[in-house]
mmCIF file of C-alpha atoms in Angstrom:
data_model
loop_
_atom_site.group_PDB
_atom_site.id
_atom_site.type_symbol
_atom_site.label_atom_id
_atom_site.label_comp_id
_atom_site.label_asym_id
_atom_site.label_seq_id
_atom_site.Cartn_x
_atom_site.Cartn_y
_atom_site.Cartn_z
ATOM 1 C CA UNK A 140 -22.509 -15.153 -18.974
ATOM 2 C CA UNK A 141 -22.094 -13.372 -22.289
ATOM 3 C CA UNK A 142 -18.440 -12.902 -23.157
ATOM 4 C CA UNK A 143 -18.095 -9.594 -24.944
ATOM 5 C CA UNK A 144 -14.952 -9.301 -27.046
ATOM 6 C CA UNK A 145 -13.912 -5.837 -28.177
ATOM 7 C CA UNK A 146 -11.203 -5.854 -30.845
ATOM 8 C CA UNK A 147 -8.200 -3.611 -30.184
ATOM 9 C CA UNK A 148 -5.106 -2.899 -32.262
ATOM 10 C CA UNK A 149 -1.911 -0.937 -31.740
ATOM 11 C CA UNK A 150 0.969 -0.342 -34.175
ATOM 12 C CA UNK A 151 4.619 0.168 -33.199
ATOM 13 C CA UNK A 152 7.489 1.436 -35.366
ATOM 14 C CA UNK A 153 10.831 0.010 -34.207
ATOM 15 C CA UNK A 154 14.079 -0.082 -36.224
ATOM 16 C CA UNK A 155 12.180 0.907 -39.378
ATOM 17 C CA UNK A 156 9.891 -2.090 -39.028
ATOM 18 C CA UNK A 157 6.221 -2.136 -38.143
ATOM 19 C CA UNK A 158 4.889 -4.408 -35.424
ATOM 20 C CA UNK A 159 1.254 -4.873 -34.522
ATOM 21 C CA UNK A 160 -0.480 -6.056 -31.369
ATOM 22 C CA UNK A 161 -4.117 -6.984 -31.907
ATOM 23 C CA UNK A 162 -6.925 -9.080 -30.511
ATOM 24 C CA UNK A 163 -9.004 -10.888 -29.707
ATOM 25 C CA UNK A 164 -8.090 -12.569 -33.006
ATOM 26 C CA UNK A 165 -10.624 -15.103 -34.371
ATOM 27 C CA UNK A 166 -9.521 -18.481 -35.719
ATOM 28 C CA UNK A 167 -10.300 -17.559 -39.322
ATOM 29 C CA UNK A 168 -7.826 -14.667 -39.125
ATOM 30 C CA UNK A 169 -5.176 -16.818 -37.449
ATOM 31 C CA UNK A 170 -5.404 -19.190 -40.418
ATOM 32 C CA UNK A 171 -3.877 -16.457 -42.604
ATOM 33 C CA UNK A 172 -0.900 -15.950 -40.285
ATOM 34 C CA UNK A 173 2.342 -17.850 -39.731
ATOM 35 C CA UNK A 174 3.758 -18.844 -36.342
ATOM 36 C CA UNK A 175 7.372 -18.258 -35.360
ATOM 37 C CA UNK A 176 9.521 -21.336 -34.704
ATOM 38 C CA UNK A 177 10.860 -19.680 -31.552
ATOM 39 C CA UNK A 178 7.470 -20.006 -29.855
ATOM 40 C CA UNK A 179 8.092 -23.398 -28.278
ATOM 41 C CA UNK A 180 8.001 -22.876 -24.502
ATOM 42 C CA UNK A 181 4.904 -25.023 -23.992
ATOM 43 C CA UNK A 182 4.886 -27.451 -26.946
ATOM 44 C CA UNK A 183 6.143 -27.702 -30.525
ATOM 45 C CA UNK A 184 5.347 -24.487 -32.468
ATOM 46 C CA UNK A 185 2.915 -26.127 -34.885
ATOM 47 C CA UNK A 186 1.069 -27.762 -31.980
ATOM 48 C CA UNK A 187 0.958 -24.496 -30.044
ATOM 49 C CA UNK A 188 -0.394 -22.675 -33.075
ATOM 50 C CA UNK A 189 -3.228 -25.198 -33.309
ATOM 51 C CA UNK A 190 -3.831 -24.799 -29.579
ATOM 52 C CA UNK A 191 -4.285 -21.038 -29.772
ATOM 53 C CA UNK A 192 -6.636 -21.457 -32.739
ATOM 54 C CA UNK A 193 -8.754 -23.760 -30.594
ATOM 55 C CA UNK A 194 -8.709 -21.283 -27.694
ATOM 56 C CA UNK A 195 -9.834 -18.481 -30.013
ATOM 57 C CA UNK A 196 -12.982 -20.457 -30.816
ATOM 58 C CA UNK A 197 -14.011 -20.913 -27.175
ATOM 59 C CA UNK A 198 -16.888 -18.663 -26.035
ATOM 60 C CA UNK A 199 -14.651 -17.108 -23.388
ATOM 61 C CA UNK A 200 -11.354 -17.583 -25.251
ATOM 62 C CA UNK A 201 -9.223 -14.637 -26.253
ATOM 63 C CA UNK A 202 -6.004 -14.612 -28.257
ATOM 64 C CA UNK A 203 -3.911 -11.474 -28.656
ATOM 65 C CA UNK A 204 -0.919 -11.584 -30.969
ATOM 66 C CA UNK A 205 2.238 -9.608 -31.556
ATOM 67 C CA UNK A 206 3.114 -9.840 -35.225
ATOM 68 C CA UNK A 207 5.378 -8.495 -37.940
ATOM 69 C CA UNK A 208 3.375 -8.360 -41.160
ATOM 70 C CA UNK A 209 1.446 -11.677 -40.976
ATOM 71 C CA UNK A 210 4.031 -13.501 -38.855
ATOM 72 C CA UNK A 211 3.194 -14.099 -35.185
ATOM 73 C CA UNK A 212 6.201 -13.531 -32.908
ATOM 74 C CA UNK A 213 4.337 -13.387 -29.609
ATOM 75 C CA UNK A 214 0.945 -14.035 -28.074
ATOM 76 C CA UNK A 215 -1.067 -14.121 -24.871
ATOM 77 C CA UNK A 216 -4.028 -16.417 -24.188
ATOM 78 C CA UNK A 217 -7.114 -16.080 -21.966
ATOM 79 C CA UNK A 218 -9.550 -18.896 -21.237
ATOM 80 C CA UNK A 219 -11.290 -20.755 -18.432
ATOM 81 C CA UNK A 220 -8.957 -22.645 -16.066
ATOM 82 C CA UNK A 221 -8.245 -26.300 -16.794
ATOM 83 C CA UNK A 222 -11.038 -28.538 -15.434
ATOM 84 C CA UNK A 223 -8.421 -30.517 -13.494
ATOM 85 C CA UNK A 224 -7.221 -27.453 -11.580
ATOM 86 C CA UNK A 225 -8.825 -26.065 -8.439
ATOM 87 C CA UNK A 226 -9.487 -22.715 -10.135
ATOM 88 C CA UNK A 227 -12.315 -24.298 -12.134
ATOM 89 C CA UNK A 228 -13.873 -26.044 -9.131
ATOM 90 C CA UNK A 229 -16.266 -23.211 -8.334
ATOM 91 C CA UNK A 230 -17.443 -23.017 -11.954
ATOM 92 C CA UNK A 231 -17.251 -19.238 -11.731
ATOM 93 C CA UNK A 232 -18.162 -17.811 -15.168
ATOM 94 C CA UNK A 233 -16.294 -14.575 -14.417
ATOM 95 C CA UNK A 234 -12.987 -16.286 -13.493
ATOM 96 C CA UNK A 235 -10.662 -16.289 -16.519
ATOM 97 C CA UNK A 236 -7.056 -17.461 -16.644
ATOM 98 C CA UNK A 237 -4.210 -15.783 -18.447
ATOM 99 C CA UNK A 238 -2.945 -19.142 -19.606
ATOM 100 C CA UNK A 239 0.251 -18.308 -21.463
ATOM 101 C CA UNK A 240 2.335 -15.422 -22.682
ATOM 102 C CA UNK A 241 5.288 -15.988 -24.953
ATOM 103 C CA UNK A 242 7.612 -13.833 -27.077
ATOM 104 C CA UNK A 243 10.010 -15.498 -29.497
ATOM 105 C CA UNK A 244 13.594 -15.092 -28.252
ATOM 106 C CA UNK A 245 14.968 -13.081 -31.243
ATOM 107 C CA UNK A 246 12.253 -10.438 -30.684
ATOM 108 C CA UNK A 247 12.415 -10.000 -26.928
ATOM 109 C CA UNK A 248 14.751 -7.034 -27.320
ATOM 110 C CA UNK A 249 11.732 -5.092 -28.629
ATOM 111 C CA UNK A 250 10.314 -5.048 -25.076
ATOM 112 C CA UNK A 251 6.764 -5.324 -26.382
ATOM 113 C CA UNK A 252 5.649 -7.905 -23.830
ATOM 114 C CA UNK A 253 4.457 -5.138 -21.530
ATOM 115 C CA UNK A 254 2.438 -3.602 -24.360
ATOM 116 C CA UNK A 255 0.933 -7.008 -25.148
ATOM 117 C CA UNK A 256 -0.246 -7.399 -21.560
ATOM 118 C CA UNK A 257 -1.526 -3.832 -21.266
ATOM 119 C CA UNK A 258 -3.469 -3.863 -24.524
ATOM 120 C CA UNK A 259 -5.000 -7.279 -23.897
ATOM 121 C CA UNK A 260 -6.448 -6.052 -20.601
ATOM 122 C CA UNK A 261 -7.511 -2.595 -21.771
ATOM 123 C CA UNK A 262 -11.139 -3.216 -22.786
ATOM 124 C CA UNK A 263 -14.027 -2.187 -20.562
ATOM 125 C CA UNK A 264 -15.492 -5.708 -20.395
ATOM 126 C CA UNK A 265 -12.404 -6.867 -18.497
ATOM 127 C CA UNK A 266 -13.886 -5.089 -15.470
ATOM 128 C CA UNK A 267 -16.505 -7.875 -15.288
ATOM 129 C CA UNK A 268 -13.849 -10.551 -14.693
ATOM 130 C CA UNK A 269 -11.343 -11.830 -12.219
ATOM 131 C CA UNK A 270 -8.262 -12.546 -14.312
ATOM 132 C CA UNK A 271 -5.768 -14.943 -12.751
ATOM 133 C CA UNK A 272 -2.409 -16.332 -13.733
ATOM 134 C CA UNK A 273 -0.524 -19.146 -12.019
ATOM 135 C CA UNK A 274 3.204 -18.599 -12.308
ATOM 136 C CA UNK A 275 5.292 -21.781 -12.078
ATOM 137 C CA UNK A 276 9.069 -21.586 -12.306
ATOM 138 C CA UNK A 277 9.270 -24.712 -14.488
ATOM 139 C CA UNK A 278 7.541 -22.798 -17.313
ATOM 140 C CA UNK A 279 10.110 -20.008 -17.331
ATOM 141 C CA UNK A 280 12.949 -19.602 -19.836
ATOM 142 C CA UNK A 281 15.686 -19.454 -17.228
ATOM 143 C CA UNK A 282 18.368 -20.687 -19.628
ATOM 144 C CA UNK A 283 18.081 -17.856 -22.161
ATOM 145 C CA UNK A 284 17.278 -15.160 -19.613
ATOM 146 C CA UNK A 285 20.367 -15.739 -17.481
ATOM 147 C CA UNK A 286 18.214 -15.127 -14.390
ATOM 148 C CA UNK A 287 17.682 -17.337 -11.373
ATOM 149 C CA UNK A 288 14.149 -18.333 -10.356
ATOM 150 C CA UNK A 289 13.715 -15.437 -7.931
ATOM 151 C CA UNK A 290 14.940 -12.830 -10.387
ATOM 152 C CA UNK A 291 12.626 -14.291 -13.014
ATOM 153 C CA UNK A 292 9.760 -14.237 -10.519
ATOM 154 C CA UNK A 293 10.293 -10.493 -10.040
ATOM 155 C CA UNK A 294 10.379 -10.074 -13.831
ATOM 156 C CA UNK A 295 7.060 -11.896 -14.271
ATOM 157 C CA UNK A 296 5.411 -10.030 -11.422
ATOM 158 C CA UNK A 297 6.502 -6.730 -12.928
ATOM 159 C CA UNK A 298 5.253 -7.787 -16.376
ATOM 160 C CA UNK A 299 1.855 -8.877 -15.051
ATOM 161 C CA UNK A 300 1.687 -5.720 -12.971
ATOM 162 C CA UNK A 301 1.447 -3.688 -16.184
ATOM 163 C CA UNK A 302 -1.928 -5.359 -16.686
ATOM 164 C CA UNK A 303 -3.070 -4.638 -13.154
ATOM 165 C CA UNK A 304 -2.423 -8.127 -11.744
ATOM 166 C CA UNK A 305 -1.266 -8.410 -8.139
ATOM 167 C CA UNK A 306 0.064 -11.257 -6.010
ATOM 168 C CA UNK A 307 -2.584 -13.169 -4.052
ATOM 169 C CA UNK A 308 -1.928 -15.727 -1.336
ATOM 170 C CA UNK A 309 -3.266 -19.270 -1.700
ATOM 171 C CA UNK A 310 -2.889 -22.720 -0.190
ATOM 172 C CA UNK A 311 -2.839 -24.405 -3.602
ATOM 173 C CA UNK A 312 -0.245 -27.220 -3.321
ATOM 174 C CA UNK A 313 1.299 -26.616 -6.739
ATOM 175 C CA UNK A 314 1.954 -22.977 -5.937
ATOM 176 C CA UNK A 315 3.141 -23.568 -2.373
ATOM 177 C CA UNK A 316 5.457 -26.372 -3.541
ATOM 178 C CA UNK A 317 8.146 -23.806 -4.392
ATOM 179 C CA UNK A 318 8.652 -20.226 -3.135
ATOM 180 C CA UNK A 319 9.243 -18.944 -6.661
ATOM 181 C CA UNK A 320 5.727 -19.936 -7.735
ATOM 182 C CA UNK A 321 2.884 -17.501 -7.219
ATOM 183 C CA UNK A 322 -0.748 -16.696 -7.930
ATOM 184 C CA UNK A 323 -1.564 -13.305 -9.414
ATOM 185 C CA UNK A 324 -4.954 -11.802 -10.131
ATOM 186 C CA UNK A 325 -6.684 -8.711 -11.460
ATOM 187 C CA UNK A 326 -10.028 -7.990 -9.805
ATOM 188 C CA UNK A 327 -12.353 -6.160 -12.202
ATOM 189 C CA UNK A 328 -13.958 -2.982 -10.887
ATOM 190 C CA UNK A 329 -17.453 -4.435 -11.320
ATOM 191 C CA UNK A 330 -16.728 -7.637 -9.381
ATOM 192 C CA UNK A 331 -19.049 -7.859 -6.365
ATOM 193 C CA UNK A 332 -18.199 -8.756 -2.782
ATOM 194 C CA UNK A 333 -20.029 -12.058 -3.241
ATOM 195 C CA UNK A 334 -18.009 -12.873 -6.362
ATOM 196 C CA UNK A 335 -14.779 -11.974 -4.592
ATOM 197 C CA UNK A 336 -15.718 -14.184 -1.650
ATOM 198 C CA UNK A 337 -16.261 -17.113 -4.032
ATOM 199 C CA UNK A 338 -12.759 -16.521 -5.396
ATOM 200 C CA UNK A 339 -11.369 -16.413 -1.855
ATOM 201 C CA UNK A 340 -13.035 -19.744 -1.099
ATOM 202 C CA UNK A 341 -11.139 -21.294 -4.024
ATOM 203 C CA UNK A 342 -7.847 -19.691 -3.026
ATOM 204 C CA UNK A 343 -8.118 -21.278 0.422
ATOM 205 C CA UNK A 344 -9.628 -24.740 0.264
ATOM 206 C CA UNK A 345 -7.741 -26.206 3.233
ATOM 207 C CA UNK A 346 -8.720 -23.751 5.961
ATOM 208 C CA UNK A 347 -9.781 -26.569 8.267
ATOM 209 C CA UNK A 348 -6.139 -27.582 8.636
ATOM 210 C CA UNK A 349 -5.345 -24.373 10.518
#
């Protein structure tokens, strides 16, 4: 499958400062940017910066960034699911995972996370994909948000909803291990019934137990 990547960019003026959301950003452009120290939800900032550079070089990989001047203060990643997870078991070339979204804490008041999601899923080629995200409560910043897991779940579902993602049921053990976890997906308008059935077969891999 050829992975078309159409570059998009949007500028925002807030408090007399200019912020930019753009992507997919290639690795050579990321090399000229700096990465905020507050982006540490998944690993140390310098390690995460290297990780998103690597994702940007994958054939299917997409990195969208929120930045002030050349300083990255937020990002969202898209790539194939981890080979160790069930979502890669069908080897579906049209199944892409929204792997991570993160906004540095001092900049969350800008409320640009919704714009980051919307812009990253705005290109026509997205209609050729099923985009999934697996939401696990242990990845959430509950401490700084002041929310409990269920309030944060509603927050994440609302955020992903701006990109057209909806909640889908599954028997995946990691997701069913806690009621706050969930699977969300956006089904592209050009996805066929056969492709959707293949996705359904991955969502429910333990049907014989029922």
